[in-house]
XYZ file of C-alpha atoms in Angstrom:
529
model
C 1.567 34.547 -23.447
C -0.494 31.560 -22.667
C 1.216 28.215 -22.263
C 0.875 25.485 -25.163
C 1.638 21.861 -24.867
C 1.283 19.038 -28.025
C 0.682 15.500 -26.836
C 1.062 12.890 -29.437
C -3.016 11.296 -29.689
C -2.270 7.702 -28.656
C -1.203 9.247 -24.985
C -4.027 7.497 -22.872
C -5.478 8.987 -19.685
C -4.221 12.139 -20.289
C -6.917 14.381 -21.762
C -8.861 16.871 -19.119
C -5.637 16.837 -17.204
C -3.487 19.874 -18.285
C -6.500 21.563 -19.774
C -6.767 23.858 -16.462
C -3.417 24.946 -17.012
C -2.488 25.512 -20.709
C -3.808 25.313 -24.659
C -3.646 21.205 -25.445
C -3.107 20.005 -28.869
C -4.061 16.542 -29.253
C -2.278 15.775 -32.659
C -0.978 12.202 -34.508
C 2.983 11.987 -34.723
C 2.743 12.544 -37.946
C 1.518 16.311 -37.358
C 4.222 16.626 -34.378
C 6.261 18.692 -37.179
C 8.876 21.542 -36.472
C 5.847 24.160 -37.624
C 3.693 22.437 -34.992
C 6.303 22.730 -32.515
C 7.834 26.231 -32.396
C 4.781 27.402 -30.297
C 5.095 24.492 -28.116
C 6.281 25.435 -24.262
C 6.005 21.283 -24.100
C 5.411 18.132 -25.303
C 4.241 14.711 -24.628
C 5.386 11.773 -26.597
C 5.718 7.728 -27.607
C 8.865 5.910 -29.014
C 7.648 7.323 -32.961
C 8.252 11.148 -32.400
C 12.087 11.940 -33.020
C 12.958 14.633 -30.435
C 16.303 16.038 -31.935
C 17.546 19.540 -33.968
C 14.947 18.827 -36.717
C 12.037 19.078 -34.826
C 13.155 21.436 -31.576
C 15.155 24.042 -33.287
C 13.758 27.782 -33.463
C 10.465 26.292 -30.901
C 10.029 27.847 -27.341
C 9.586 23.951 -26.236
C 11.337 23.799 -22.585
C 9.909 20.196 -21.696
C 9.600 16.826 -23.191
C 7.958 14.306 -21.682
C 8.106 10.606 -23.081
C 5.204 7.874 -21.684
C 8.067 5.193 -22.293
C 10.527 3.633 -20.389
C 13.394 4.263 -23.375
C 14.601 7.716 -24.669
C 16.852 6.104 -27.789
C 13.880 8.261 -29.796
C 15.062 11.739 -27.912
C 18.214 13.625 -28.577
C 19.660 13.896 -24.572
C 22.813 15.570 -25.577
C 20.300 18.584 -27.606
C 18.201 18.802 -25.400
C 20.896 19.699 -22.249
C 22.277 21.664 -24.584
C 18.790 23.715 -25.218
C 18.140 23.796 -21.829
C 14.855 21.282 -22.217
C 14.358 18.910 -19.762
C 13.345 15.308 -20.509
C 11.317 13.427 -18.424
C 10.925 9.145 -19.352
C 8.593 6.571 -17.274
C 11.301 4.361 -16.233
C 10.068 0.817 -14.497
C 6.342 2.007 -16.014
C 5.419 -1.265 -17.600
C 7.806 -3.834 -16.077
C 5.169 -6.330 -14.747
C 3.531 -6.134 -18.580
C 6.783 -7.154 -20.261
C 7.960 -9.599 -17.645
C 4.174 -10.921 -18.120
C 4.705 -11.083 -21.856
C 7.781 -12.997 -21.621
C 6.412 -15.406 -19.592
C 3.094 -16.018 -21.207
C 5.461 -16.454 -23.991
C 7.313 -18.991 -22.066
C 4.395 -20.803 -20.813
C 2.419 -21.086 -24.031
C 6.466 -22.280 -25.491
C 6.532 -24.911 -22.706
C 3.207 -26.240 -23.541
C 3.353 -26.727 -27.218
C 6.862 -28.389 -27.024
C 5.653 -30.507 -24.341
C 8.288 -29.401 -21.801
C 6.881 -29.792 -18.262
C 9.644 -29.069 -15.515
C 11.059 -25.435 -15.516
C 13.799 -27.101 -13.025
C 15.054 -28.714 -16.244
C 15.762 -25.297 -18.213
C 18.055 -22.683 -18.002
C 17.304 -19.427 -18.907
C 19.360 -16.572 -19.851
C 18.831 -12.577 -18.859
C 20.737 -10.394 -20.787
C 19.734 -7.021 -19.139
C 18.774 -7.030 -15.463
C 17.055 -4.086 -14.983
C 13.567 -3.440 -14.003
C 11.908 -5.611 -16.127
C 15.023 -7.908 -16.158
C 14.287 -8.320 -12.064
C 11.048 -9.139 -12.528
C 11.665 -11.583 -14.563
C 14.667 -12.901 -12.856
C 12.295 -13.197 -9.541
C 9.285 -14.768 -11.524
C 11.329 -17.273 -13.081
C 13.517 -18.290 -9.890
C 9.791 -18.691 -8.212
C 8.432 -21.243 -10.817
C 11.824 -22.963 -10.623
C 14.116 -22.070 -13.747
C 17.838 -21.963 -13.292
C 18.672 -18.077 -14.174
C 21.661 -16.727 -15.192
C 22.248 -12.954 -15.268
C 24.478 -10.756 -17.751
C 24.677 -7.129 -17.186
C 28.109 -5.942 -17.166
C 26.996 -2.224 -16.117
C 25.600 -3.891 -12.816
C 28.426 -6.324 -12.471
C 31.092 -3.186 -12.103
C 28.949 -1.307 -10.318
C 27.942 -4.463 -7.701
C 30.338 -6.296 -8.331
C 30.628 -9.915 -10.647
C 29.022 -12.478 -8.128
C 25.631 -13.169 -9.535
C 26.470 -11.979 -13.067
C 28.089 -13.962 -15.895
C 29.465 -13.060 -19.623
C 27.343 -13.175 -22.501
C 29.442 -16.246 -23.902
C 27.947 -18.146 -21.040
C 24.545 -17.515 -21.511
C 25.083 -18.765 -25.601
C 26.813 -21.645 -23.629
C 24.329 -22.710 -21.311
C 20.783 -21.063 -21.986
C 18.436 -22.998 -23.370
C 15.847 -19.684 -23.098
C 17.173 -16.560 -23.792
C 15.352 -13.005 -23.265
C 17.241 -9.226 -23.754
C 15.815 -6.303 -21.770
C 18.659 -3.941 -22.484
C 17.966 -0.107 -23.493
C 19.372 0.354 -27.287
C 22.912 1.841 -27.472
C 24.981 2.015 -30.250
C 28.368 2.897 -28.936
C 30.641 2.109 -25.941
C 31.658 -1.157 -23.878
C 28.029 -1.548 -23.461
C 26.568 -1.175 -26.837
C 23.926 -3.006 -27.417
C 22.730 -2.566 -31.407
C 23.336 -5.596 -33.311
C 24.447 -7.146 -29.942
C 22.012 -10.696 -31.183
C 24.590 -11.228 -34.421
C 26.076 -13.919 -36.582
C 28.598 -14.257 -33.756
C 26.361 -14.456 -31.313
C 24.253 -16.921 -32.796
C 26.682 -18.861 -33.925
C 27.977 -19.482 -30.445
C 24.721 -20.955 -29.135
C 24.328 -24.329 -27.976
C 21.102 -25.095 -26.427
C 19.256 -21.975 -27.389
C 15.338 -23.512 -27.758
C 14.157 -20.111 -27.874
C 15.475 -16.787 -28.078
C 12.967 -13.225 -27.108
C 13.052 -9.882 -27.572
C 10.637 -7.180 -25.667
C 13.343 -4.287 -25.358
C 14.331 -2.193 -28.636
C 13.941 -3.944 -32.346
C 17.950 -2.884 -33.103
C 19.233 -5.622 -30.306
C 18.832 -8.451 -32.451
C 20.070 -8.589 -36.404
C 16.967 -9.669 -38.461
C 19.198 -11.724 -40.847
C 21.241 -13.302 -37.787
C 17.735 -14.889 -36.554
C 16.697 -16.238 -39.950
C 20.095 -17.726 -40.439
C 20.069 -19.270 -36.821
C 16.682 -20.606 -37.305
C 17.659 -22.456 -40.427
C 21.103 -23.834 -39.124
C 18.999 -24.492 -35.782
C 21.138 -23.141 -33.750
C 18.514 -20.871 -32.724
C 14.438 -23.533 -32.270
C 12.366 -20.950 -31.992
C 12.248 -17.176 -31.727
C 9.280 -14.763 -30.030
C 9.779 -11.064 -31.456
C 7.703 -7.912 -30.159
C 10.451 -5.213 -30.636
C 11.305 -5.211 -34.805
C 14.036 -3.874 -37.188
C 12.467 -1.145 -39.081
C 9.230 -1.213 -37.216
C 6.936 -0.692 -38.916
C 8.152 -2.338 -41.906
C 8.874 -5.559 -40.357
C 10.542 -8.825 -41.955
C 7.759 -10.702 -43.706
C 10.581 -13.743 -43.017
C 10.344 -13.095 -38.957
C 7.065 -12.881 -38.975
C 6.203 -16.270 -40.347
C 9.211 -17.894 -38.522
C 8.604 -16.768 -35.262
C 6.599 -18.982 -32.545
C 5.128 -15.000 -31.480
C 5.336 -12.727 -33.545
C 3.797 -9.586 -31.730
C 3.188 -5.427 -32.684
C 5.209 -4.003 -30.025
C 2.885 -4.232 -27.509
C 4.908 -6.290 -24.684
C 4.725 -3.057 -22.156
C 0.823 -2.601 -23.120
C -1.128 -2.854 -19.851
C -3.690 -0.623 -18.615
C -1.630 -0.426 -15.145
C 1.631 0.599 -17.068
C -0.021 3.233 -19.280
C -1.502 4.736 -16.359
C 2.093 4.858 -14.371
C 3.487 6.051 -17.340
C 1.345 9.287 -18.133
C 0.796 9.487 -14.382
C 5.309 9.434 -14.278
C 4.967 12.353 -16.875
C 2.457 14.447 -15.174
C 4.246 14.028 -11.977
C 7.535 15.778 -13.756
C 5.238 18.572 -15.231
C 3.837 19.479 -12.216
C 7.242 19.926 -10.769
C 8.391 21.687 -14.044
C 6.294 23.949 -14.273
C 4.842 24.330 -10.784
C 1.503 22.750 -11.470
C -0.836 21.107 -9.322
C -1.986 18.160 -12.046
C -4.584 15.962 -10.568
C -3.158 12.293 -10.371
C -2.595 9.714 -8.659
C 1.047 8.852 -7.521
C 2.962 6.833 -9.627
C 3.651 3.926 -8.402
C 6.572 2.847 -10.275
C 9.455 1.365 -10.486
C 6.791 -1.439 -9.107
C 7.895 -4.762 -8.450
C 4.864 -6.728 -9.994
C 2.856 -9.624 -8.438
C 4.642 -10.962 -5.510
C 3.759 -14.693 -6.434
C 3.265 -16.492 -9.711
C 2.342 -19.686 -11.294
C 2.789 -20.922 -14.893
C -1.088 -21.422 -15.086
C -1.778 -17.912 -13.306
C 0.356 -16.154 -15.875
C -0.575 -17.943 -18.764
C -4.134 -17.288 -17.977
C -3.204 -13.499 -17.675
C -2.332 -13.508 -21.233
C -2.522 -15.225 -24.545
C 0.566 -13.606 -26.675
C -0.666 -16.341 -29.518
C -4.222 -14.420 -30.201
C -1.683 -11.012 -30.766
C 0.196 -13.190 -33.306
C -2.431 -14.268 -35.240
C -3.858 -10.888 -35.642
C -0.738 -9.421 -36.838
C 0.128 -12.612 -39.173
C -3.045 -11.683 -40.529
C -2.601 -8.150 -40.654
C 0.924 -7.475 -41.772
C 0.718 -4.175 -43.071
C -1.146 -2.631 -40.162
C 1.507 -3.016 -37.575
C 0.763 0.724 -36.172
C -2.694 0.345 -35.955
C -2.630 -2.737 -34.204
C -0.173 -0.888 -32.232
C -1.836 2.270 -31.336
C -5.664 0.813 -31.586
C -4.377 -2.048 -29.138
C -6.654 -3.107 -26.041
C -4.638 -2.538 -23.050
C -4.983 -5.921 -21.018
C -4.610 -6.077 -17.265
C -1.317 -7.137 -15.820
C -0.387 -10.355 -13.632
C -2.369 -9.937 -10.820
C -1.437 -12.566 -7.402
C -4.769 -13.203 -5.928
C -5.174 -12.740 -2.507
C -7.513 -14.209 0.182
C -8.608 -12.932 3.152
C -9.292 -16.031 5.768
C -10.921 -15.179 8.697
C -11.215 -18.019 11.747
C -10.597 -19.044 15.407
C -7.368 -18.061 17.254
C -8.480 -19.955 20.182
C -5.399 -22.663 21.025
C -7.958 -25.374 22.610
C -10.225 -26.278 19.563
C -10.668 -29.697 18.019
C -7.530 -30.762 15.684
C -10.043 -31.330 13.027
C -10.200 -27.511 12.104
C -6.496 -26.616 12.730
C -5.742 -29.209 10.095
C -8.044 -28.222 7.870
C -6.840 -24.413 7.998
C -2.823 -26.096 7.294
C -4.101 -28.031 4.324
C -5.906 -24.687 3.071
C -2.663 -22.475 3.345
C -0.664 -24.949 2.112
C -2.595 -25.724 -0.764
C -3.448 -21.278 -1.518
C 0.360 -20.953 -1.689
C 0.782 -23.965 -4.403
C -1.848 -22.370 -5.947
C -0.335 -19.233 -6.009
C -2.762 -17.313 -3.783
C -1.376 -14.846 -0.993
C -3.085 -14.861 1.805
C -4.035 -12.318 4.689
C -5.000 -12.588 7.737
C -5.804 -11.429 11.903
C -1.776 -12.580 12.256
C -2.817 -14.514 15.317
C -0.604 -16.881 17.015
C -2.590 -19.613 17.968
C -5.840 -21.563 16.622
C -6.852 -21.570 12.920
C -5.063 -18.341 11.890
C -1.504 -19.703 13.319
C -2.050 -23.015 11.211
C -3.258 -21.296 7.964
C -0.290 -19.282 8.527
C 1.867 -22.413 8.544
C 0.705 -24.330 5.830
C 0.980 -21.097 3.447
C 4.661 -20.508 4.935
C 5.374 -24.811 4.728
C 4.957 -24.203 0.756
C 6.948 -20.946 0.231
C 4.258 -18.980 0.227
C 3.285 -15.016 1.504
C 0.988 -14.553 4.585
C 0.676 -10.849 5.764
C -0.844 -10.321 9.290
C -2.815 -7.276 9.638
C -3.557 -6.605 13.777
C -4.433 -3.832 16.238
C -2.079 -2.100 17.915
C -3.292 -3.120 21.509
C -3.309 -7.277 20.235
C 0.558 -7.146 19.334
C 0.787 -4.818 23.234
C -1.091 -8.465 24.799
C 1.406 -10.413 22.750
C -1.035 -11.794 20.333
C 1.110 -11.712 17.343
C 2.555 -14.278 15.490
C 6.005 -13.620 14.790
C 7.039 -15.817 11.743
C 5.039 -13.712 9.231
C 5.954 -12.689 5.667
C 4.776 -9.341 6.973
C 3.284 -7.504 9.489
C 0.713 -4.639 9.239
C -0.219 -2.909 12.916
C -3.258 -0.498 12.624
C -4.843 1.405 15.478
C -7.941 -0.013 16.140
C -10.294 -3.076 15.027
C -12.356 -1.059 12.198
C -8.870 0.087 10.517
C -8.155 -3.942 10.893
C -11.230 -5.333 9.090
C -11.201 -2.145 6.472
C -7.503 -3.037 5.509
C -7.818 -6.875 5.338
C -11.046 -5.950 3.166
C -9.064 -3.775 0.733
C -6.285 -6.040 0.161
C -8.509 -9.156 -0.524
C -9.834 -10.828 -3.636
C -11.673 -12.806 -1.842
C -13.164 -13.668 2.078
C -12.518 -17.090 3.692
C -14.509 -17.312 6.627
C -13.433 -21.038 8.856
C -14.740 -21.936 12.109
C -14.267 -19.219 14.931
C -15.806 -17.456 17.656
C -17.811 -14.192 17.554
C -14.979 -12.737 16.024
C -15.277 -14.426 13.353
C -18.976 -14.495 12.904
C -18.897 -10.560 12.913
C -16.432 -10.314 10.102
C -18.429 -12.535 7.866
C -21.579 -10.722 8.972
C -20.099 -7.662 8.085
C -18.645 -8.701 4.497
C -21.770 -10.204 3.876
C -23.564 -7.056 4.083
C -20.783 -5.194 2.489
C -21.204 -7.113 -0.790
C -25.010 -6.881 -0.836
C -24.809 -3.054 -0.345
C -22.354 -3.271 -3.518
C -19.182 -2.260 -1.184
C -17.015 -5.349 -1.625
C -16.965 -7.260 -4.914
C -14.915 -10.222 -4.117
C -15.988 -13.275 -3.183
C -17.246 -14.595 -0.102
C -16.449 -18.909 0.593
C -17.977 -20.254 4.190
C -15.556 -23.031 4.902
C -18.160 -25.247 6.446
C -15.396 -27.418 8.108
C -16.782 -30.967 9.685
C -20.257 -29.060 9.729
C -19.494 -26.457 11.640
C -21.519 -23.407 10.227
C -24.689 -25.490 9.486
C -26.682 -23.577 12.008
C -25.551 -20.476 10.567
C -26.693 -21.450 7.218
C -29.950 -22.452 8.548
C -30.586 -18.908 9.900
C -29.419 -17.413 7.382
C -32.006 -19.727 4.973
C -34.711 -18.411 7.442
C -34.086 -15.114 6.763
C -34.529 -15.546 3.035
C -37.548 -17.630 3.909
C -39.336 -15.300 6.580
C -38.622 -12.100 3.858
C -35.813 -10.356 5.939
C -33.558 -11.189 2.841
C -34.108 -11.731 -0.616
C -33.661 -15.141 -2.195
C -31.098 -13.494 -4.600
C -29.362 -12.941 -1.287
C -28.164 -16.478 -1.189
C -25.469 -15.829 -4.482
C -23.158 -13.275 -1.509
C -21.922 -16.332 -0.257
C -20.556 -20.080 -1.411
C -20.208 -22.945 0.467
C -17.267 -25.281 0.723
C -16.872 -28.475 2.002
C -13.287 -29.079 1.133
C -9.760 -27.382 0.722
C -9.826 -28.037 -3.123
C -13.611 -25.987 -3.884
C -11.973 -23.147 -1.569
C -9.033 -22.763 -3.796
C -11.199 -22.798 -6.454
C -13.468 -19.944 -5.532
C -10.155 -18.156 -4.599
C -8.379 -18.765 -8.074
C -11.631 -18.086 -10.373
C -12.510 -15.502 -12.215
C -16.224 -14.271 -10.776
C -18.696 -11.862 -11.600
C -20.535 -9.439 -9.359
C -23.728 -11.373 -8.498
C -27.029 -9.637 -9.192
C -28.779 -9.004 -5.832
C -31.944 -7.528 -5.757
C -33.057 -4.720 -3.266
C -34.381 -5.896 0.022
C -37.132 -3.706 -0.968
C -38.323 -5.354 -3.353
């Protein structure tokens, strides 16, 4: 008997993948019916397929597989009983939710013409993955946090964690990332109520990105016309898809359950599903490993995220389009999460070179940390690449050293690093420090330094590095290299198209610029040609 697995049609980067190994059905939840099913060794679902006795019982199904973080939509206690394994994507789209609740935050800020994030408090009811993230994001940008999560707090213990009557008390932003339970010490359905509400005090606005059931429809509306409650941001709905017409025009952002909807965290999540299949059933699935729980972008800024993301442009379209809250849903265009940029700087680790540069390369770390930029680097100890290392760690901000084995042996390595990244040999060096970067800063240095340029340089022309490339030309220091490298473009050994691999800087500010803007591949013409 051949094997025959349904996956629900709005599953992305799934198809050609179990095809090898049995019959796929590609089919809308609305055909994922009990008839569909009973020939079904498996099946591979969203949040809108119910997984219980209605749709299971008399199939051969043995697997479920849900590309979500939640299983509220799954019947756990059938399924044991059946002998089916379920399989969720837990942590799968953390950084996407965190990054809608901040965008959300941000854009909130801005329009109320709140500046200081020192001055708010906000409140995390739910401290899991995508609670942590965006418990570490906000502490970052400055927020006071407080934490509820009374699982954690017996488990861990009750330092760090406070009630739920203190975050009404004291919160002026409040966000719930719970899962959806409905019974227990923990429930959490209805757990946003007229009590609740009622007990708030400073509560400018309230979100909620985990499971529409948390928070009581009616209790918002009331809140927000008491004003107890100033404004509300909504992407998880009571009776999705028939959400509150009321809500919807209330709500500062008003969104179709797409929080979690990044390409990054679709990927982890069918990749997190595949993963338990091929153990399941013994398969060898092409992917690539799942990299979740992931922790998100190591460093943020309010401008960084809010440029990630614009949760306002999903509210208009679904204040426009009421009605076609699934399709917005299912036809949505996956955006890209909050990504930290990250420079590469290249320059001198000679100790005995003029001041001039050394303070130049603080005033550049110091100002690609407040910028939110990590940075990495040869992890030398002395010269240019010990003071950029400085002024990014002066600011609070990550430097990662990345040196050959037989330079830490000589003691070459500095020591106060965020981190520390020893590779065999000086190709493995420059091919890591490549890969990790957004960008190449090349400042002042010896032939070290004038080989790694070189060599990115070339890379980019040939197509095999597409970040930028910023010559640093501190107190005029690479003027005779940008006189060759003019003479080559005017003798024909490069093409004048050849000149848009690199920018020039003069200053820390255009070098922060380059690394913080968004740039296209530049179009370079053969030197054939």
């Amino acid at each position: 008997m051949s094997m025959k697995v349904i996956v629900e049609n709005h599953v992305p980067f799934i198809k050609g993948r179990l095809e090898p190994f049995a019959e796929v059905l590609y089919l809308p939840c609305e055909e994922i019916t009990p008839e569909a099913v009973a020939s079904a060794d498996a099946l591979v679902v969203r949040t809108r397929t119910r997984c219980d006795n209605a749709l299971l019982s008399g199939s051969r199904c043995r697997f479920i597989g849900t590309a979500t973080i939640g299983t509220d939509h799954i019947d756990l206690p059938y399924c044991l009983s059946r002998g089916i394994e379920v399989a969720n994507a837990p942590g799968c789209n953390a950084p996407a939710v965190a990054q809608w609740v901040h965008s959300t935050i941000a854009r909130f800020m801005q329009a109320r013409g709140l500046s200081d994030c020192s001055q708010l408090t906000l409140g995390i009811v739910g401290v899991g993955h995508v609670g942590s993230i965006v418990e570490r994001w906000a502490r970052s940008l400055g927020f006071r946090v407080l934490l509820c999560d009374p699982p954690r707090a017996r488990q861990e213990g009750t330092e760090g964690f406070v009630s739920l009557d203190v975050i009404a008390a004291e919160a002026h932003i409040i966000t719930f990332h719970t899962p959806l339970t409905r019974s227990g010490n923990d429930a959490t359905y209805h757990l946003c109520d007229d009590a609740f509400t009622s007990s708030l005090r400073h509560c400018l606005l309230l979100l909620n990105s985990a499971r529409g059931e948390i928070t009581h429809t009616g209790s918002l509306l009331r809140a927000l016309d008491s004003g107890t409650i100033g404004d509300v941001a909504i992407d998880c709905w009571e009776n999705e898809p028939a959400i509150s017409p009321g809500l919807l025009a209330r709500a500062f952002v008003a969104t179709p359950h797409i929080a979690g909807y990044s390409a990054e965290g679709k990927q982890r999540a069918t990749a997190m599903v595949l993963d338990a299949m091929s153990r399941h059933f013994g398969w060898d699935i092409a992917i690539d490993r799942p990299d979740a729980p992931t922790p998100g972008a190591p460093i943020v800024t309010q401008p960084l995220i809010a440029a990630s993301y614009d949760p306002l442009a999903d509210t208009a379209l679904l204040r426009h389009n009421p009605t076609q809250f699934e399709a917005l849903r299912n036809g949505y265009a996956l955006r890209s999460e909050v990504h930290t940029p990250c420079a590469c700087v290249f320059g001198a680790s000679s100790a005995h070179i003029d001041p001039v540069f050394t303070q130049a390369a603080f005033s550049l770390g110091a100002a690609l940390a407040d910028a939110g930029v990590e940075c990495v680097n040869g992890a030398g100890r002395e010269g240019i690449m010990r003071a950029v290392s400085d002024g990014i760690l002066s600011r609070g901000g990550r430097v990662t050293g990345i040196i050959p084995r037989f330079m830490v042996d000589r003691g070459w390595c500095y020591d106060r690093l965020s981190d520390t990244i020893v590779t065999p040999d000086m190709e493995s060096r420059k091919a890591l420090m490549e890969r990790r970067s957004d960008c190449i800063v090349a400042m002042p240095g010896g032939c070290g330094t004038l080989e790694e340029l070189l060599q990115a340089i070339t890379r980019r022309q040939l197509g095999l590095y597409d970040g930028e490339i910023v010559i640093f030309n501190v107190d005029g220091y690479f003027n005779p290299l940008l006189t060759m490298l003019n003479s080559c473009i005017e003798r024909h050994f490069m093409h004048p198209s050849h000149r848009a691999l690199w920018q020039v800087a003069t200053t820390v500010a255009e070098v922060v610029q380059y690394a913080t803007a968004r740039h296209s591949t530049p179009t370079i013409a053969s030197k054939y040609q």
